[in-house]
Amino acid sequence: PLPPPALLPLWPLAMMFGLVPVWWLTGTFYLGWPLFGALLFALLLTRGRVPLPPASGVWLLFLALVVASVTQVQSAASVLTFALRLAFYVTALVVGAYVYAAARERADLVRVLTPLTAFWFALVVLGWLAVLAPRLAMTTPVEVLLPGGVVRTPFIQDMVHLTTAEYSARSLNPIYRPAAPFAYTNNYGSAYAMTLPCVVAFTMLRRHGVLRLALLVSLPLSLPPAFLTLNRAMFLSLGVGLAVLGVRASLRGNVRVAASIVGVVVIAAVAALFIPIADMINQRVESSDTNADRLSLYLEVLRWVRDSPWLGYGSPVNVDTVSADAPIGTQGQFWMVLFSHGVPALLCFLAWFVAAAVICGRATSAAGQWLAVVPVVCLVQIPFYGMANQNLAVAFFAVTFAMALAAPERAWPPGLGPAAVQPVAV
């Protein structure tokens, strides 16, 4: 018999998700992300046949529709941003396939989840940096090396110029909202809501060890930066996710999951005693036109898409008919996909997350049930937050790991699978 193939290495995932502060400081966090996807894809090709995560066909159809929509791009400058968004979509699937295959071939599959905990630590550390130094800004090496015409593109400038927080420079009393390592604070809030369930799941899979202790300590420490983002959709998505988790736990009689939910809620409630988050959100809403701006953008999308429903317009478009200082087709992944790639692409995009929520929802273990919250969180965020960035890979990482954890025992090689997972000190 032929010897079994070597295990897929985990160091590429560790570099990709574990060294986020380095990529942020050098300005490669955005533009370099697809390069890691290419590395993972090359390793999958050299490995040969690997199992694809469930519902991958739906995402491949989505990618085909996105590629077809490039025919609708209206300017040469938009081709660059189109290519970058497409690269993020492809990278997400590659990360998902890599994580799914790596988890299925390991007895101690929890090690596959470790890079995502490093990503969490980066969010906490850089979030606190934004709290302590909210006006910090730096020119990165990538910003210096790129051609001037490319750097002056607002979309590219936001990605390669280093800032810790998002605020209005024209305001006499600006509100500083943590954003690092992302360009926008909404991306930070989105990543936080996606990653929090993964951290809790990891602490349930690892019963002891230094890493588990560090994660438990980081949970309350993460709340001040997260609260100060003032991201309403972040709170909403986490609230819906915890509600779904609570219903599932009560139906299945899982006391451990119910106790963990109570613990998370209590920690958040204690933090809210010291951070007047409700008052701060009300102050921000009263001092800005964010709701009116979003509504005007959404209405414009619905008006434009009637003229090009099948393939959209390839990318967001700047127009003078909206009050918001943003192109139409932004301010939410739902609207971006609908405007840029058309109705069929939007249905495929939503179908993947719905399928993921159903598949992951079958998990019976406490950790699996917490991971099953991630696609629910994503579905709530899709109308409000853009996901054509690193967060889509984070979502695929968590979801495909949950799929591997919840896979039927008969699908695993002898001696492997969830039943073979044993708590190991880290």
CSV table of C-alpha atoms in Angstrom, one decimal, residues 62-207:
chain,number,residue,atom,x,y,z
A,62,PHE,CA,-20.8,32.8,-7.1
A,63,LEU,CA,-17.2,33.3,-8.2
A,64,ALA,CA,-18.1,32.5,-11.8
A,65,LEU,CA,-20.8,35.2,-11.7
A,66,VAL,CA,-18.4,37.7,-10.2
A,67,VAL,CA,-15.9,37.0,-13.0
A,68,ALA,CA,-18.6,37.5,-15.6
A,69,SER,CA,-19.6,40.8,-14.1
A,70,VAL,CA,-16.2,42.3,-15.0
A,71,THR,CA,-17.7,43.0,-18.4
A,72,GLN,CA,-19.8,45.7,-16.7
A,73,VAL,CA,-16.9,47.7,-15.1
A,74,GLN,CA,-17.2,51.3,-16.3
A,75,SER,CA,-13.6,52.6,-15.8
A,76,ALA,CA,-10.1,51.3,-15.9
A,77,ALA,CA,-9.4,52.4,-12.3
A,78,SER,CA,-12.3,50.2,-11.2
A,79,VAL,CA,-10.6,47.1,-12.6
A,80,LEU,CA,-7.9,47.2,-9.9
A,81,THR,CA,-10.4,47.4,-7.1
A,82,PHE,CA,-12.5,44.7,-8.8
A,83,ALA,CA,-9.5,42.4,-9.0
A,84,LEU,CA,-8.7,42.9,-5.4
A,85,ARG,CA,-12.3,42.1,-4.2
A,86,LEU,CA,-12.3,39.0,-6.4
A,87,ALA,CA,-9.0,38.0,-4.9
A,88,PHE,CA,-10.5,38.2,-1.4
A,89,TYR,CA,-13.5,36.1,-2.5
A,90,VAL,CA,-11.2,33.4,-4.0
A,91,THR,CA,-8.8,33.5,-0.9
A,92,ALA,CA,-11.8,32.9,1.4
A,93,LEU,CA,-12.6,29.6,-0.4
A,94,VAL,CA,-9.0,28.6,-0.5
A,95,VAL,CA,-8.6,29.2,3.3
A,96,GLY,CA,-11.8,27.2,3.9
A,97,ALA,CA,-10.6,24.3,1.8
A,98,TYR,CA,-7.2,24.3,3.5
A,99,VAL,CA,-8.7,24.4,7.0
A,100,TYR,CA,-11.3,21.8,6.3
A,101,ALA,CA,-8.7,19.4,4.8
A,102,ALA,CA,-6.1,20.1,7.6
A,103,ALA,CA,-8.7,19.5,10.3
A,104,ARG,CA,-10.0,16.3,8.9
A,105,GLU,CA,-6.6,14.6,8.7
A,106,ARG,CA,-5.5,15.4,12.2
A,107,ALA,CA,-6.4,13.6,15.4
A,108,ASP,CA,-5.6,16.8,17.4
A,109,LEU,CA,-7.6,19.0,15.0
A,110,VAL,CA,-7.8,21.8,17.6
A,111,ARG,CA,-4.3,22.8,16.6
A,112,VAL,CA,-5.8,24.0,13.3
A,113,LEU,CA,-7.8,26.5,15.2
A,114,THR,CA,-4.8,28.0,17.0
A,115,PRO,CA,-3.9,30.6,14.2
A,116,LEU,CA,-7.4,32.1,14.6
A,117,THR,CA,-6.8,32.6,18.3
A,118,ALA,CA,-3.6,34.5,17.3
A,119,PHE,CA,-5.8,36.7,15.1
A,120,TRP,CA,-7.9,37.4,18.1
A,121,PHE,CA,-4.9,38.5,20.2
A,122,ALA,CA,-4.0,40.9,17.3
A,123,LEU,CA,-7.5,42.4,17.5
A,124,VAL,CA,-7.2,42.9,21.2
A,125,VAL,CA,-3.7,44.4,21.2
A,126,LEU,CA,-4.2,46.7,18.2
A,127,GLY,CA,-7.6,47.6,19.6
A,128,TRP,CA,-6.0,48.8,22.8
A,129,LEU,CA,-3.4,50.7,20.7
A,130,ALA,CA,-6.2,52.5,19.1
A,131,VAL,CA,-7.7,53.4,22.5
A,132,LEU,CA,-4.4,54.7,23.8
A,133,ALA,CA,-3.1,56.4,20.6
A,134,PRO,CA,-6.2,57.1,18.6
A,135,ARG,CA,-4.6,59.7,16.3
A,136,LEU,CA,-1.6,57.6,15.4
A,137,ALA,CA,-0.9,57.5,11.7
A,138,MET,CA,2.1,56.3,9.7
A,139,THR,CA,3.3,55.9,6.2
A,140,THR,CA,4.0,52.3,5.5
A,141,PRO,CA,6.7,50.8,3.3
A,142,VAL,CA,4.1,49.5,0.8
A,143,GLU,CA,2.7,53.0,0.5
A,144,VAL,CA,6.2,54.3,-0.4
A,145,LEU,CA,6.8,51.6,-3.0
A,146,LEU,CA,3.5,51.8,-4.8
A,147,PRO,CA,3.2,54.1,-7.8
A,148,GLY,CA,1.8,57.5,-7.0
A,149,GLY,CA,-1.3,57.1,-9.2
A,150,VAL,CA,-2.2,53.9,-7.4
A,151,VAL,CA,-1.7,55.2,-3.9
A,152,ARG,CA,-3.8,58.3,-4.6
A,153,THR,CA,-6.8,56.0,-5.3
A,154,PRO,CA,-8.9,56.4,-2.1
A,155,PHE,CA,-9.7,52.7,-1.8
A,156,ILE,CA,-6.0,51.8,-2.0
A,157,GLN,CA,-4.9,54.7,0.2
A,158,ASP,CA,-7.1,53.5,3.0
A,159,MET,CA,-5.6,50.1,2.9
A,160,VAL,CA,-1.9,51.0,2.8
A,161,HIS,CA,-1.8,54.1,5.0
A,162,LEU,CA,-1.5,53.1,8.7
A,163,THR,CA,-4.1,54.5,11.2
A,164,THR,CA,-5.3,53.2,14.5
A,165,ALA,CA,-8.7,54.7,14.8
A,166,GLU,CA,-11.4,56.2,12.6
A,167,TYR,CA,-12.6,59.7,13.4
A,168,SER,CA,-13.7,62.9,11.7
A,169,ALA,CA,-10.7,65.3,11.5
A,170,ARG,CA,-13.2,68.2,10.9
A,171,SER,CA,-15.1,67.6,14.1
A,172,LEU,CA,-14.4,69.8,17.1
A,173,ASN,CA,-15.1,66.9,19.4
A,174,PRO,CA,-14.3,63.8,17.4
A,175,ILE,CA,-15.3,60.3,18.4
A,176,TYR,CA,-12.3,57.9,18.1
A,177,ARG,CA,-13.4,54.5,17.1
A,178,PRO,CA,-10.8,51.7,17.1
A,179,ALA,CA,-10.1,50.3,13.6
A,180,ALA,CA,-6.6,48.8,13.5
A,181,PRO,CA,-5.6,46.5,11.8
A,182,PHE,CA,-8.4,47.4,9.4
A,183,ALA,CA,-8.9,50.6,7.5
A,184,TYR,CA,-12.5,51.0,8.8
A,185,THR,CA,-13.9,50.5,12.3
A,186,ASN,CA,-16.9,48.5,11.0
A,187,ASN,CA,-14.4,45.9,9.8
A,188,TYR,CA,-13.0,45.7,13.3
A,189,GLY,CA,-16.4,45.2,14.8
A,190,SER,CA,-17.3,42.6,12.2
A,191,ALA,CA,-14.1,40.6,12.9
A,192,TYR,CA,-14.6,40.9,16.6
A,193,ALA,CA,-18.1,39.4,16.4
A,194,MET,CA,-16.9,36.6,14.2
A,195,THR,CA,-13.9,35.7,16.3
A,196,LEU,CA,-15.4,35.8,19.8
A,197,PRO,CA,-17.4,32.5,19.4
A,198,CYS,CA,-14.2,30.8,18.1
A,199,VAL,CA,-12.3,31.9,21.2
A,200,VAL,CA,-15.0,30.5,23.5
A,201,ALA,CA,-15.1,27.3,21.5
A,202,PHE,CA,-11.3,26.9,21.8
A,203,THR,CA,-11.5,27.3,25.6
A,204,MET,CA,-14.0,24.4,25.6
A,205,LEU,CA,-11.8,22.2,23.4
A,206,ARG,CA,-8.7,22.9,25.5
A,207,ARG,CA,-9.4,22.1,29.1
